[in-house]
Coordinates of C-alpha atoms in Angstrom, one line a residue:
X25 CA 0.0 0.0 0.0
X26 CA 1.9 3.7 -0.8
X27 CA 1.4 6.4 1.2
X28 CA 1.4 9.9 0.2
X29 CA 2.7 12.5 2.0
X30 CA 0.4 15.4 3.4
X31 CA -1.6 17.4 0.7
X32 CA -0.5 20.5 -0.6
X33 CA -3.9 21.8 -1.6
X34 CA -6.6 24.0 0.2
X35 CA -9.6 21.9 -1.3
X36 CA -12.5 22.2 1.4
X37 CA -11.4 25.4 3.0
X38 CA -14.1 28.4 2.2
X39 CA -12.0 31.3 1.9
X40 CA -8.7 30.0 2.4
X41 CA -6.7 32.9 2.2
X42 CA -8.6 34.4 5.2
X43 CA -8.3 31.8 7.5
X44 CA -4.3 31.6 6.8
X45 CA -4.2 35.4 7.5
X46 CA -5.4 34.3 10.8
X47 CA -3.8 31.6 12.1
X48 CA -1.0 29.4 11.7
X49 CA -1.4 26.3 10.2
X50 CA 0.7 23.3 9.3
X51 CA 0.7 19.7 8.2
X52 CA 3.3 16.8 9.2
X53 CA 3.6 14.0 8.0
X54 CA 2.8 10.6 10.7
X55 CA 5.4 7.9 11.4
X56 CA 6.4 5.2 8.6
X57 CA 3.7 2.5 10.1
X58 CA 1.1 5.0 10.0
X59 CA 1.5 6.5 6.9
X60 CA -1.2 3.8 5.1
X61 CA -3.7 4.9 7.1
X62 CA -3.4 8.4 7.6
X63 CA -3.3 11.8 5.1
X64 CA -1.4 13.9 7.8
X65 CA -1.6 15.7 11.0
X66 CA -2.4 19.4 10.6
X67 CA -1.5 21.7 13.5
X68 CA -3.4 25.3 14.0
X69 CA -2.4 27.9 16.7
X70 CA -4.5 30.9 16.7
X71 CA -4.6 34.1 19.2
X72 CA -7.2 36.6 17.9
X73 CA -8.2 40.0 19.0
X74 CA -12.2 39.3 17.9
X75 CA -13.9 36.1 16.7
X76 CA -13.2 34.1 13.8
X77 CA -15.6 31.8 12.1
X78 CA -13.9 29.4 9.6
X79 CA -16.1 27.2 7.4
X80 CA -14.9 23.7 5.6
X81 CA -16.4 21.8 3.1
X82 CA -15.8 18.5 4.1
X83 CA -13.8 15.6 3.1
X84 CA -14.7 12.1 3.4
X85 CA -12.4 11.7 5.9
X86 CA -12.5 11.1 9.8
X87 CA -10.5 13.3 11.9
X88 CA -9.1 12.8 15.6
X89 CA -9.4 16.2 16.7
X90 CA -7.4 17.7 20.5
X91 CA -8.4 21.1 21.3
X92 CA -7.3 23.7 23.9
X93 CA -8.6 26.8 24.1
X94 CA -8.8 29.7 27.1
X95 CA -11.5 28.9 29.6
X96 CA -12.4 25.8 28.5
X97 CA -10.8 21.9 29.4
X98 CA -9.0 20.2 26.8
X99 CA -11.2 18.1 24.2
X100 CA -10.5 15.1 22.0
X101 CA -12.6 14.0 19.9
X102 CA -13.6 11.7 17.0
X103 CA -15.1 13.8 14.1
X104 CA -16.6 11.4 11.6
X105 CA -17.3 12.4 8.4
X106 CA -19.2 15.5 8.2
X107 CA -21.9 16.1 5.7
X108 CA -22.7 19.6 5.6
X109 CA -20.8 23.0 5.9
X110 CA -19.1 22.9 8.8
X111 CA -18.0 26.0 10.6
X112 CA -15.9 26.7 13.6
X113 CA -15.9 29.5 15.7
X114 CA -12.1 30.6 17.1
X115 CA -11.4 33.3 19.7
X116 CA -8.8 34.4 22.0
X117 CA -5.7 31.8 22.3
X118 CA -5.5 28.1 21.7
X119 CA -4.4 25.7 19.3
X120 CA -5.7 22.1 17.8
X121 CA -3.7 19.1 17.4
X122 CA -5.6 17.0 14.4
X123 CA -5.3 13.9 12.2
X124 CA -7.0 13.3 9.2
X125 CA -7.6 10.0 8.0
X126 CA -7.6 8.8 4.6
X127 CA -10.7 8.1 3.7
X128 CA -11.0 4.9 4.6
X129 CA -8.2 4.7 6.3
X130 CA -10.4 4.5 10.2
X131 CA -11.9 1.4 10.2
X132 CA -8.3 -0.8 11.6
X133 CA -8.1 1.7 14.3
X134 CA -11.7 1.3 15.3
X135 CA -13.1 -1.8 14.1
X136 CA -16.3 -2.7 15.8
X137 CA -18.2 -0.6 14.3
X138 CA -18.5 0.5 10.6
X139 CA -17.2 3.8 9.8
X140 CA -20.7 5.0 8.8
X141 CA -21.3 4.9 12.9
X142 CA -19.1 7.9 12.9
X143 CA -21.1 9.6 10.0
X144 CA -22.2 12.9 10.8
X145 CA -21.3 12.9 14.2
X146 CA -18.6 14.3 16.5
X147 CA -17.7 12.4 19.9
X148 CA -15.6 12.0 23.0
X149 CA -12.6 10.3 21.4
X150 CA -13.1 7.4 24.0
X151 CA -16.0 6.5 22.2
X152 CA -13.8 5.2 19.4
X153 CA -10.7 4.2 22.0
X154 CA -11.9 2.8 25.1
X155 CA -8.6 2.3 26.3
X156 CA -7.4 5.8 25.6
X157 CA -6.0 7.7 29.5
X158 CA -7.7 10.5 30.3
X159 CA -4.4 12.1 30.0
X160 CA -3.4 12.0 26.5
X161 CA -5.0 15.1 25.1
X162 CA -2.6 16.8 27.8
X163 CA -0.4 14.9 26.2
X164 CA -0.6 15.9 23.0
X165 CA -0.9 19.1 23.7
X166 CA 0.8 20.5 26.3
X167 CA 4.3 21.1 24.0
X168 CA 5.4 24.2 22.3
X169 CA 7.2 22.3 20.3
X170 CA 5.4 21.2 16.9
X171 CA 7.6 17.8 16.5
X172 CA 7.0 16.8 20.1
X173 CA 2.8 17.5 19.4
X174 CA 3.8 14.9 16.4
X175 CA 5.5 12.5 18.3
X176 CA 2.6 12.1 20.8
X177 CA 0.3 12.4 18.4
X178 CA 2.5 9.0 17.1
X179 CA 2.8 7.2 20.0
X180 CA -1.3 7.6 21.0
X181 CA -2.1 6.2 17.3
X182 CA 1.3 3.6 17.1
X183 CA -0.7 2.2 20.7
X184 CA -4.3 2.0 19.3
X185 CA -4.0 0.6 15.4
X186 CA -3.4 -1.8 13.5
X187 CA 0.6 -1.5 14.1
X188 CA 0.0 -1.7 18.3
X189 CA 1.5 -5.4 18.2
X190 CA 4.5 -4.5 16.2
X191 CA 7.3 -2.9 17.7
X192 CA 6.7 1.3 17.2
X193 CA 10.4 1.4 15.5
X194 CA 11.8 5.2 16.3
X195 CA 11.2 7.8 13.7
X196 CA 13.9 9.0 11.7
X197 CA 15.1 12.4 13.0
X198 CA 13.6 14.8 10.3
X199 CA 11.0 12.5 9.1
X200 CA 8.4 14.6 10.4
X201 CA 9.0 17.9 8.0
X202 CA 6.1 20.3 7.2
X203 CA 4.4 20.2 4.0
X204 CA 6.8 22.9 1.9
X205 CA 4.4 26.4 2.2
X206 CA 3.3 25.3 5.7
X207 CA -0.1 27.3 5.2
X208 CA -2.5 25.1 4.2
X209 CA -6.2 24.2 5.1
X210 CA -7.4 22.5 8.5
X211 CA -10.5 19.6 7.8
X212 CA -11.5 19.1 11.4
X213 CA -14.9 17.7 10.3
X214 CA -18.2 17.1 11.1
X215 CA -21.9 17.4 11.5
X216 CA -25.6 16.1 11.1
X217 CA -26.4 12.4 9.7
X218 CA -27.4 11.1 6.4
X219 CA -31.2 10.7 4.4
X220 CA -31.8 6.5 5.5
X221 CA -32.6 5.4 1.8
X222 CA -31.8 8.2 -0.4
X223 CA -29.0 6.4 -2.8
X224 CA -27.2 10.0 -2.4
X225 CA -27.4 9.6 1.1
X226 CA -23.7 9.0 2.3
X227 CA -24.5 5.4 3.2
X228 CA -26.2 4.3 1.1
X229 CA -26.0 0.2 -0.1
X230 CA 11.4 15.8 13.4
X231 CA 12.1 15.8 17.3
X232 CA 12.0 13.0 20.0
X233 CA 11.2 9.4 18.1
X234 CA 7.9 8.6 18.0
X235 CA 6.3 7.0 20.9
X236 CA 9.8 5.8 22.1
X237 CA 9.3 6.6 26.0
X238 CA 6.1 7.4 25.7
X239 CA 3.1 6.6 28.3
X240 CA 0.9 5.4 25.5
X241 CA 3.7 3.0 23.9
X242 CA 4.3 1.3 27.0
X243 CA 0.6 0.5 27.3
X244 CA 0.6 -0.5 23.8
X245 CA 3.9 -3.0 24.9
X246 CA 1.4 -3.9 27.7
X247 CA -1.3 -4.7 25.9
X248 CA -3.1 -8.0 26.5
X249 CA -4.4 -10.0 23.6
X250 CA -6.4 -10.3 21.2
X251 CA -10.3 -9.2 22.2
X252 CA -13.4 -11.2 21.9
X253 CA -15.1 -11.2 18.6
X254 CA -15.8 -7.2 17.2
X255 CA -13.6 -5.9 19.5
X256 CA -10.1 -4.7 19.0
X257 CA -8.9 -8.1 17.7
X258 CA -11.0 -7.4 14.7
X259 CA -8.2 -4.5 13.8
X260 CA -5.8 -7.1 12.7
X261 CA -7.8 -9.6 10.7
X262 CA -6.5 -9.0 7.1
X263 CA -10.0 -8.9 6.2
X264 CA -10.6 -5.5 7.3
X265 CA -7.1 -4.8 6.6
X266 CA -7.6 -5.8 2.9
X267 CA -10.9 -4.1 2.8
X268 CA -9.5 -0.2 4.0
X269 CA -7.0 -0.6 1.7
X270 CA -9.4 -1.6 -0.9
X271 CA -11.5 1.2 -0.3
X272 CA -8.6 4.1 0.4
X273 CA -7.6 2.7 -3.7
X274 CA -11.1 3.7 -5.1
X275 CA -11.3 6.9 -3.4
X276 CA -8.2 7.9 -4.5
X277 CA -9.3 6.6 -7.9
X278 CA -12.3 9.3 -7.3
X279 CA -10.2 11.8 -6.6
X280 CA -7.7 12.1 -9.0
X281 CA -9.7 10.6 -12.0
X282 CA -11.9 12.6 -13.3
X283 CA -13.1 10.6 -15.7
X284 CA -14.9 8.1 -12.8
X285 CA -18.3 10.3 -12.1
X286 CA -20.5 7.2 -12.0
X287 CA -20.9 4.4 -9.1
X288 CA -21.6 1.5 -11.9
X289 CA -17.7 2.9 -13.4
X290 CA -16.3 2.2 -10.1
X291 CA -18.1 -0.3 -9.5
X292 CA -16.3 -2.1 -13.0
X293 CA -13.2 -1.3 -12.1
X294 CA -13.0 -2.6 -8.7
X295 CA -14.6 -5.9 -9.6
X296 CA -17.6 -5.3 -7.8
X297 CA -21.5 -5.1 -7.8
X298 CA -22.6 -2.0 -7.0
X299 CA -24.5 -3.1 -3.7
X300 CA -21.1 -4.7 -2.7
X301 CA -19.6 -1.0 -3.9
X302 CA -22.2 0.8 -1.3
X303 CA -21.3 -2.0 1.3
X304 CA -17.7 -1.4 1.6
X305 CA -18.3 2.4 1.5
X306 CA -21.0 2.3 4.3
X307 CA -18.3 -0.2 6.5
X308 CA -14.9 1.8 5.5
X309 CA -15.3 5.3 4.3
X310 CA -18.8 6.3 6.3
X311 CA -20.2 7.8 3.3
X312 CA -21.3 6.4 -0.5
X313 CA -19.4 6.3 -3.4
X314 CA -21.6 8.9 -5.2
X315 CA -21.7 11.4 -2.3
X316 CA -17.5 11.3 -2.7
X317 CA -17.8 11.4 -6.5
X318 CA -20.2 14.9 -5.7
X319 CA -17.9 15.6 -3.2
X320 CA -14.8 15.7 -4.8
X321 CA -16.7 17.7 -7.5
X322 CA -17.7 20.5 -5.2
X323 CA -14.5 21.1 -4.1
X324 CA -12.5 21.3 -7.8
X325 CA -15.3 24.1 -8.1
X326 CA -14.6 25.6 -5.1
X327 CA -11.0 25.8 -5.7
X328 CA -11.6 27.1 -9.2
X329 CA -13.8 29.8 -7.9
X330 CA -10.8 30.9 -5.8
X331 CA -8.2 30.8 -8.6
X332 CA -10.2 32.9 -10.9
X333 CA -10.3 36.8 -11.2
X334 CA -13.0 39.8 -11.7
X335 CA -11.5 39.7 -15.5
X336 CA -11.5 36.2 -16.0
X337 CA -14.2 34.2 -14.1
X338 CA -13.8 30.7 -14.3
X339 CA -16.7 29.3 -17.4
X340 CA -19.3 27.6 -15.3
X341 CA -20.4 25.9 -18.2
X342 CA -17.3 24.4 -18.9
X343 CA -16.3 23.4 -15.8
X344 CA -19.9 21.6 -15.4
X345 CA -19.1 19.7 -18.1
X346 CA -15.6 18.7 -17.0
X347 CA -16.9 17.7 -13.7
X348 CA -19.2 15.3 -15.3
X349 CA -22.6 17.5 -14.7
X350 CA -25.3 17.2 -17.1
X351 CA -25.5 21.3 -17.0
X352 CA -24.2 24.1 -15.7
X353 CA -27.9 24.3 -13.2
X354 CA -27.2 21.1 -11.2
X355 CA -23.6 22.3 -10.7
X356 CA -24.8 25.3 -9.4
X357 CA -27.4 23.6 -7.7
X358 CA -25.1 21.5 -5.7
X359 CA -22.5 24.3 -5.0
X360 CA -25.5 26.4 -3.7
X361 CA -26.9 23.3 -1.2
X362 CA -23.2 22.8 0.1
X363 CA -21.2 25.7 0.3
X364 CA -24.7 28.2 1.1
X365 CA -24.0 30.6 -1.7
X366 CA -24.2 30.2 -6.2
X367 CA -20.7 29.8 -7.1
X368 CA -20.6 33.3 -8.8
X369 CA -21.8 34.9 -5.7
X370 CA -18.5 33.2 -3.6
X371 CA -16.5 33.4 -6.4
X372 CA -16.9 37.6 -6.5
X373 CA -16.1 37.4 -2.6
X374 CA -13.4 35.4 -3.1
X375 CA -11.6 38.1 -5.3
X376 CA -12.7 40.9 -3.2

Protein backbone atom coordinates (compact mmCIF):
# COMPACT_ATOMS: atom_id res chain seq x y z
CA UNK A 1 0.00 0.00 0.00
CA UNK A 2 1.87 3.67 -0.82
CA UNK A 3 1.40 6.38 1.19
CA UNK A 4 1.39 9.85 0.16
CA UNK A 5 2.71 12.53 2.03
CA UNK A 6 0.44 15.42 3.44
CA UNK A 7 -1.60 17.42 0.69
CA UNK A 8 -0.51 20.52 -0.57
CA UNK A 9 -3.85 21.79 -1.56
CA UNK A 10 -6.60 23.97 0.22
CA UNK A 11 -9.56 21.90 -1.27
CA UNK A 12 -12.54 22.19 1.40
CA UNK A 13 -11.41 25.36 2.95
CA UNK A 14 -14.13 28.44 2.17
CA UNK A 15 -11.98 31.30 1.90
CA UNK A 16 -8.72 30.00 2.36
CA UNK A 17 -6.68 32.92 2.19
CA UNK A 18 -8.64 34.37 5.19
CA UNK A 19 -8.35 31.79 7.47
CA UNK A 20 -4.31 31.56 6.76
CA UNK A 21 -4.23 35.40 7.53
CA UNK A 22 -5.44 34.30 10.83
CA UNK A 23 -3.83 31.59 12.11
CA UNK A 24 -0.97 29.40 11.67
CA UNK A 25 -1.44 26.29 10.19
CA UNK A 26 0.75 23.28 9.30
CA UNK A 27 0.71 19.70 8.20
CA UNK A 28 3.31 16.83 9.16
CA UNK A 29 3.61 13.98 8.01
CA UNK A 30 2.83 10.63 10.70
CA UNK A 31 5.42 7.93 11.37
CA UNK A 32 6.39 5.24 8.65
CA UNK A 33 3.70 2.51 10.10
CA UNK A 34 1.14 5.01 10.01
CA UNK A 35 1.46 6.48 6.95
CA UNK A 36 -1.21 3.82 5.12
CA UNK A 37 -3.72 4.86 7.07
CA UNK A 38 -3.44 8.40 7.64
CA UNK A 39 -3.31 11.79 5.09
CA UNK A 40 -1.44 13.90 7.75
CA UNK A 41 -1.56 15.72 11.03
CA UNK A 42 -2.44 19.43 10.58
CA UNK A 43 -1.46 21.69 13.48
CA UNK A 44 -3.42 25.29 13.97
CA UNK A 45 -2.40 27.92 16.71
CA UNK A 46 -4.52 30.86 16.74
CA UNK A 47 -4.57 34.11 19.20
CA UNK A 48 -7.23 36.63 17.90
CA UNK A 49 -8.17 39.96 19.01
CA UNK A 50 -12.21 39.29 17.95
CA UNK A 51 -13.93 36.14 16.73
CA UNK A 52 -13.23 34.07 13.83
CA UNK A 53 -15.59 31.85 12.12
CA UNK A 54 -13.91 29.38 9.63
CA UNK A 55 -16.08 27.19 7.40
CA UNK A 56 -14.88 23.75 5.62
CA UNK A 57 -16.38 21.75 3.05
CA UNK A 58 -15.84 18.48 4.11
CA UNK A 59 -13.77 15.55 3.06
CA UNK A 60 -14.73 12.13 3.42
CA UNK A 61 -12.36 11.69 5.92
CA UNK A 62 -12.48 11.10 9.80
CA UNK A 63 -10.47 13.33 11.88
CA UNK A 64 -9.08 12.77 15.65
CA UNK A 65 -9.42 16.16 16.68
CA UNK A 66 -7.41 17.66 20.51
CA UNK A 67 -8.35 21.12 21.34
CA UNK A 68 -7.31 23.71 23.86
CA UNK A 69 -8.56 26.78 24.13
CA UNK A 70 -8.80 29.66 27.05
CA UNK A 71 -11.46 28.93 29.65
CA UNK A 72 -12.39 25.80 28.50
CA UNK A 73 -10.77 21.90 29.36
CA UNK A 74 -9.05 20.21 26.81
CA UNK A 75 -11.19 18.15 24.18
CA UNK A 76 -10.49 15.06 22.02
CA UNK A 77 -12.58 13.99 19.85
CA UNK A 78 -13.60 11.66 16.96
CA UNK A 79 -15.14 13.84 14.10
CA UNK A 80 -16.57 11.44 11.63
CA UNK A 81 -17.26 12.41 8.39
CA UNK A 82 -19.21 15.48 8.23
CA UNK A 83 -21.91 16.12 5.67
CA UNK A 84 -22.72 19.64 5.64
CA UNK A 85 -20.84 23.03 5.86
CA UNK A 86 -19.12 22.91 8.82
CA UNK A 87 -18.00 26.03 10.60
CA UNK A 88 -15.89 26.65 13.62
CA UNK A 89 -15.88 29.50 15.72
CA UNK A 90 -12.13 30.62 17.08
CA UNK A 91 -11.36 33.28 19.70
CA UNK A 92 -8.77 34.37 21.96
CA UNK A 93 -5.71 31.84 22.25
CA UNK A 94 -5.52 28.12 21.67
CA UNK A 95 -4.37 25.68 19.32
CA UNK A 96 -5.71 22.06 17.83
CA UNK A 97 -3.70 19.13 17.38
CA UNK A 98 -5.56 17.01 14.36
CA UNK A 99 -5.28 13.92 12.22
CA UNK A 100 -7.00 13.27 9.23
CA UNK A 101 -7.62 10.00 8.00
CA UNK A 102 -7.57 8.80 4.58
CA UNK A 103 -10.69 8.11 3.74
CA UNK A 104 -11.02 4.86 4.58
CA UNK A 105 -8.19 4.68 6.35
CA UNK A 106 -10.40 4.47 10.16
CA UNK A 107 -11.90 1.39 10.23
CA UNK A 108 -8.32 -0.85 11.58
CA UNK A 109 -8.15 1.75 14.28
CA UNK A 110 -11.74 1.34 15.30
CA UNK A 111 -13.09 -1.81 14.07
CA UNK A 112 -16.31 -2.74 15.80
CA UNK A 113 -18.23 -0.65 14.27
CA UNK A 114 -18.54 0.52 10.63
CA UNK A 115 -17.22 3.81 9.78
CA UNK A 116 -20.65 5.05 8.78
CA UNK A 117 -21.31 4.91 12.90
CA UNK A 118 -19.11 7.93 12.94
CA UNK A 119 -21.05 9.61 9.96
CA UNK A 120 -22.24 12.89 10.79
CA UNK A 121 -21.27 12.95 14.24
CA UNK A 122 -18.56 14.32 16.49
CA UNK A 123 -17.72 12.38 19.90
CA UNK A 124 -15.55 11.96 23.01
CA UNK A 125 -12.64 10.29 21.43
CA UNK A 126 -13.15 7.41 23.96
CA UNK A 127 -15.98 6.49 22.21
CA UNK A 128 -13.76 5.24 19.40
CA UNK A 129 -10.74 4.23 22.03
CA UNK A 130 -11.92 2.76 25.06
CA UNK A 131 -8.59 2.27 26.27
CA UNK A 132 -7.42 5.76 25.59
CA UNK A 133 -5.98 7.68 29.51
CA UNK A 134 -7.75 10.52 30.26
CA UNK A 135 -4.42 12.14 30.01
CA UNK A 136 -3.39 12.04 26.46
CA UNK A 137 -4.96 15.08 25.13
CA UNK A 138 -2.59 16.79 27.83
CA UNK A 139 -0.37 14.89 26.16
CA UNK A 140 -0.58 15.90 23.04
CA UNK A 141 -0.91 19.06 23.71
CA UNK A 142 0.84 20.51 26.31
CA UNK A 143 4.30 21.10 24.00
CA UNK A 144 5.42 24.19 22.27
CA UNK A 145 7.24 22.30 20.25
CA UNK A 146 5.37 21.22 16.90
CA UNK A 147 7.60 17.82 16.51
CA UNK A 148 7.04 16.83 20.06
CA UNK A 149 2.84 17.49 19.40
CA UNK A 150 3.84 14.90 16.38
CA UNK A 151 5.50 12.53 18.34
CA UNK A 152 2.55 12.13 20.83
CA UNK A 153 0.34 12.41 18.43
CA UNK A 154 2.52 8.97 17.07
CA UNK A 155 2.83 7.17 20.01
CA UNK A 156 -1.35 7.64 21.01
CA UNK A 157 -2.06 6.21 17.27
CA UNK A 158 1.30 3.64 17.11
CA UNK A 159 -0.68 2.21 20.65
CA UNK A 160 -4.30 1.99 19.35
CA UNK A 161 -3.95 0.60 15.42
CA UNK A 162 -3.37 -1.84 13.55
CA UNK A 163 0.62 -1.51 14.05
CA UNK A 164 -0.01 -1.66 18.27
CA UNK A 165 1.46 -5.36 18.18
CA UNK A 166 4.53 -4.46 16.25
CA UNK A 167 7.34 -2.86 17.70
CA UNK A 168 6.73 1.30 17.19
CA UNK A 169 10.40 1.45 15.50
CA UNK A 170 11.83 5.18 16.31
CA UNK A 171 11.20 7.75 13.75
CA UNK A 172 13.95 9.01 11.71
CA UNK A 173 15.07 12.36 13.02
CA UNK A 174 13.55 14.78 10.31
CA UNK A 175 11.02 12.55 9.08
CA UNK A 176 8.35 14.63 10.36
CA UNK A 177 8.97 17.88 8.04
CA UNK A 178 6.11 20.33 7.24
CA UNK A 179 4.36 20.17 4.02
CA UNK A 180 6.79 22.87 1.93
CA UNK A 181 4.43 26.43 2.16
CA UNK A 182 3.31 25.33 5.68
CA UNK A 183 -0.10 27.28 5.20
CA UNK A 184 -2.53 25.06 4.24
CA UNK A 185 -6.18 24.24 5.11
CA UNK A 186 -7.35 22.48 8.48
CA UNK A 187 -10.49 19.62 7.78
CA UNK A 188 -11.52 19.14 11.44
CA UNK A 189 -14.89 17.67 10.26
CA UNK A 190 -18.23 17.11 11.13
CA UNK A 191 -21.87 17.43 11.46
CA UNK A 192 -25.56 16.12 11.14
CA UNK A 193 -26.40 12.45 9.69
CA UNK A 194 -27.41 11.05 6.36
CA UNK A 195 -31.19 10.67 4.42
CA UNK A 196 -31.79 6.51 5.48
CA UNK A 197 -32.61 5.45 1.79
CA UNK A 198 -31.83 8.23 -0.43
CA UNK A 199 -29.03 6.44 -2.84
CA UNK A 200 -27.16 9.99 -2.44
CA UNK A 201 -27.43 9.58 1.14
CA UNK A 202 -23.70 8.99 2.28
CA UNK A 203 -24.49 5.44 3.21
CA UNK A 204 -26.24 4.26 1.12
CA UNK A 205 -26.00 0.23 -0.06
CA UNK A 206 11.39 15.79 13.37
CA UNK A 207 12.07 15.77 17.34
CA UNK A 208 11.98 13.03 19.96
CA UNK A 209 11.19 9.41 18.10
CA UNK A 210 7.88 8.63 18.01
CA UNK A 211 6.27 6.96 20.93
CA UNK A 212 9.79 5.81 22.08
CA UNK A 213 9.29 6.60 26.00
CA UNK A 214 6.09 7.37 25.72
CA UNK A 215 3.10 6.64 28.29
CA UNK A 216 0.94 5.35 25.47
CA UNK A 217 3.67 2.97 23.87
CA UNK A 218 4.33 1.34 27.00
CA UNK A 219 0.57 0.49 27.32
CA UNK A 220 0.65 -0.55 23.81
CA UNK A 221 3.94 -3.03 24.88
CA UNK A 222 1.44 -3.86 27.72
CA UNK A 223 -1.33 -4.69 25.88
CA UNK A 224 -3.12 -8.00 26.52
CA UNK A 225 -4.39 -9.97 23.58
CA UNK A 226 -6.44 -10.29 21.15
CA UNK A 227 -10.34 -9.17 22.19
CA UNK A 228 -13.41 -11.17 21.91
CA UNK A 229 -15.15 -11.24 18.58
CA UNK A 230 -15.83 -7.21 17.19
CA UNK A 231 -13.62 -5.90 19.49
CA UNK A 232 -10.11 -4.66 18.98
CA UNK A 233 -8.85 -8.09 17.68
CA UNK A 234 -10.97 -7.36 14.71
CA UNK A 235 -8.25 -4.49 13.81
CA UNK A 236 -5.84 -7.13 12.69
CA UNK A 237 -7.81 -9.60 10.74
CA UNK A 238 -6.48 -9.02 7.11
CA UNK A 239 -9.98 -8.94 6.25
CA UNK A 240 -10.55 -5.52 7.35
CA UNK A 241 -7.14 -4.79 6.56
CA UNK A 242 -7.61 -5.76 2.89
CA UNK A 243 -10.91 -4.06 2.82
CA UNK A 244 -9.54 -0.20 3.98
CA UNK A 245 -6.97 -0.63 1.69
CA UNK A 246 -9.42 -1.61 -0.90
CA UNK A 247 -11.51 1.23 -0.35
CA UNK A 248 -8.56 4.11 0.39
CA UNK A 249 -7.59 2.67 -3.70
CA UNK A 250 -11.10 3.73 -5.05
CA UNK A 251 -11.26 6.90 -3.40
CA UNK A 252 -8.16 7.95 -4.47
CA UNK A 253 -9.30 6.55 -7.93
CA UNK A 254 -12.29 9.30 -7.31
CA UNK A 255 -10.24 11.82 -6.57
CA UNK A 256 -7.69 12.11 -8.96
CA UNK A 257 -9.68 10.58 -11.96
CA UNK A 258 -11.94 12.63 -13.27
CA UNK A 259 -13.12 10.56 -15.68
CA UNK A 260 -14.91 8.09 -12.78
CA UNK A 261 -18.31 10.29 -12.10
CA UNK A 262 -20.53 7.22 -12.03
CA UNK A 263 -20.90 4.37 -9.05
CA UNK A 264 -21.65 1.46 -11.85
CA UNK A 265 -17.66 2.94 -13.39
CA UNK A 266 -16.27 2.21 -10.12
CA UNK A 267 -18.15 -0.26 -9.48
CA UNK A 268 -16.33 -2.14 -13.04
CA UNK A 269 -13.19 -1.28 -12.05
CA UNK A 270 -12.99 -2.60 -8.72
CA UNK A 271 -14.61 -5.87 -9.59
CA UNK A 272 -17.59 -5.25 -7.75
CA UNK A 273 -21.54 -5.09 -7.79
CA UNK A 274 -22.62 -1.96 -7.00
CA UNK A 275 -24.45 -3.14 -3.73
CA UNK A 276 -21.06 -4.75 -2.70
CA UNK A 277 -19.64 -1.02 -3.87
CA UNK A 278 -22.22 0.76 -1.30
CA UNK A 279 -21.29 -1.96 1.25
CA UNK A 280 -17.70 -1.40 1.58
CA UNK A 281 -18.34 2.37 1.53
CA UNK A 282 -20.96 2.30 4.33
CA UNK A 283 -18.34 -0.21 6.48
CA UNK A 284 -14.88 1.77 5.51
CA UNK A 285 -15.29 5.31 4.26
CA UNK A 286 -18.77 6.25 6.33
CA UNK A 287 -20.18 7.75 3.26
CA UNK A 288 -21.28 6.35 -0.53
CA UNK A 289 -19.44 6.28 -3.40
CA UNK A 290 -21.61 8.88 -5.16
CA UNK A 291 -21.66 11.36 -2.31
CA UNK A 292 -17.52 11.28 -2.70
CA UNK A 293 -17.75 11.37 -6.47
CA UNK A 294 -20.20 14.91 -5.66
CA UNK A 295 -17.87 15.59 -3.16
CA UNK A 296 -14.82 15.70 -4.80
CA UNK A 297 -16.69 17.65 -7.53
CA UNK A 298 -17.74 20.47 -5.24
CA UNK A 299 -14.46 21.11 -4.09
CA UNK A 300 -12.52 21.34 -7.83
CA UNK A 301 -15.30 24.12 -8.10
CA UNK A 302 -14.60 25.59 -5.09
CA UNK A 303 -10.97 25.78 -5.66
CA UNK A 304 -11.60 27.12 -9.22
CA UNK A 305 -13.80 29.82 -7.91
CA UNK A 306 -10.81 30.93 -5.79
CA UNK A 307 -8.19 30.75 -8.59
CA UNK A 308 -10.22 32.90 -10.88
CA UNK A 309 -10.28 36.77 -11.19
CA UNK A 310 -13.01 39.76 -11.66
CA UNK A 311 -11.47 39.74 -15.52
CA UNK A 312 -11.52 36.20 -15.99
CA UNK A 313 -14.18 34.20 -14.15
CA UNK A 314 -13.84 30.69 -14.26
CA UNK A 315 -16.67 29.33 -17.36
CA UNK A 316 -19.26 27.60 -15.29
CA UNK A 317 -20.41 25.87 -18.17
CA UNK A 318 -17.30 24.38 -18.92
CA UNK A 319 -16.29 23.37 -15.80
CA UNK A 320 -19.86 21.62 -15.39
CA UNK A 321 -19.09 19.68 -18.08
CA UNK A 322 -15.64 18.65 -16.99
CA UNK A 323 -16.85 17.74 -13.74
CA UNK A 324 -19.17 15.29 -15.26
CA UNK A 325 -22.59 17.46 -14.72
CA UNK A 326 -25.26 17.19 -17.09
CA UNK A 327 -25.50 21.31 -17.05
CA UNK A 328 -24.24 24.13 -15.72
CA UNK A 329 -27.94 24.25 -13.23
CA UNK A 330 -27.18 21.11 -11.18
CA UNK A 331 -23.55 22.33 -10.74
CA UNK A 332 -24.81 25.32 -9.44
CA UNK A 333 -27.38 23.56 -7.66
CA UNK A 334 -25.05 21.45 -5.65
CA UNK A 335 -22.54 24.26 -4.96
CA UNK A 336 -25.45 26.39 -3.69
CA UNK A 337 -26.89 23.32 -1.18
CA UNK A 338 -23.17 22.76 0.15
CA UNK A 339 -21.24 25.74 0.25
CA UNK A 340 -24.74 28.17 1.07
CA UNK A 341 -23.98 30.59 -1.69
CA UNK A 342 -24.17 30.18 -6.23
CA UNK A 343 -20.67 29.83 -7.10
CA UNK A 344 -20.60 33.28 -8.77
CA UNK A 345 -21.79 34.91 -5.72
CA UNK A 346 -18.46 33.15 -3.62
CA UNK A 347 -16.54 33.44 -6.43
CA UNK A 348 -16.89 37.58 -6.53
CA UNK A 349 -16.05 37.44 -2.58
CA UNK A 350 -13.41 35.35 -3.13
CA UNK A 351 -11.64 38.14 -5.34
CA UNK A 352 -12.66 40.91 -3.24
Amino acid sequence: MTAPGPRRDTRGIVDAAELLARVRFRRYSPAPGLRPYLEHYWLIDWDLTGPYASHVVPHPSVNLVFERSEGADDLAVVSGVGLELFTKKLTGRGRVCGVQFRPGGFRPFAPTWPVSHWTGRIVPFTEAFPAADPRDPARVLSPDDDHARVAALDAFLLAHGPTAREDPSPTAEGDHGPTAGEDHSPTAEGDHGPTAGDEHSPTAGQGPAAGQGHPATQRAAARPGPASEGGAAAAYDPAVLAAAEQAMALVDLVRTDRDMRRVSDLARSAGLSSRSLQRLFAAHVGVGPKWVILRYRIHEALERAEAGSATAPPDWARLAAELGYSDQAHLVRDFTATVGVPPTTYARYAQR
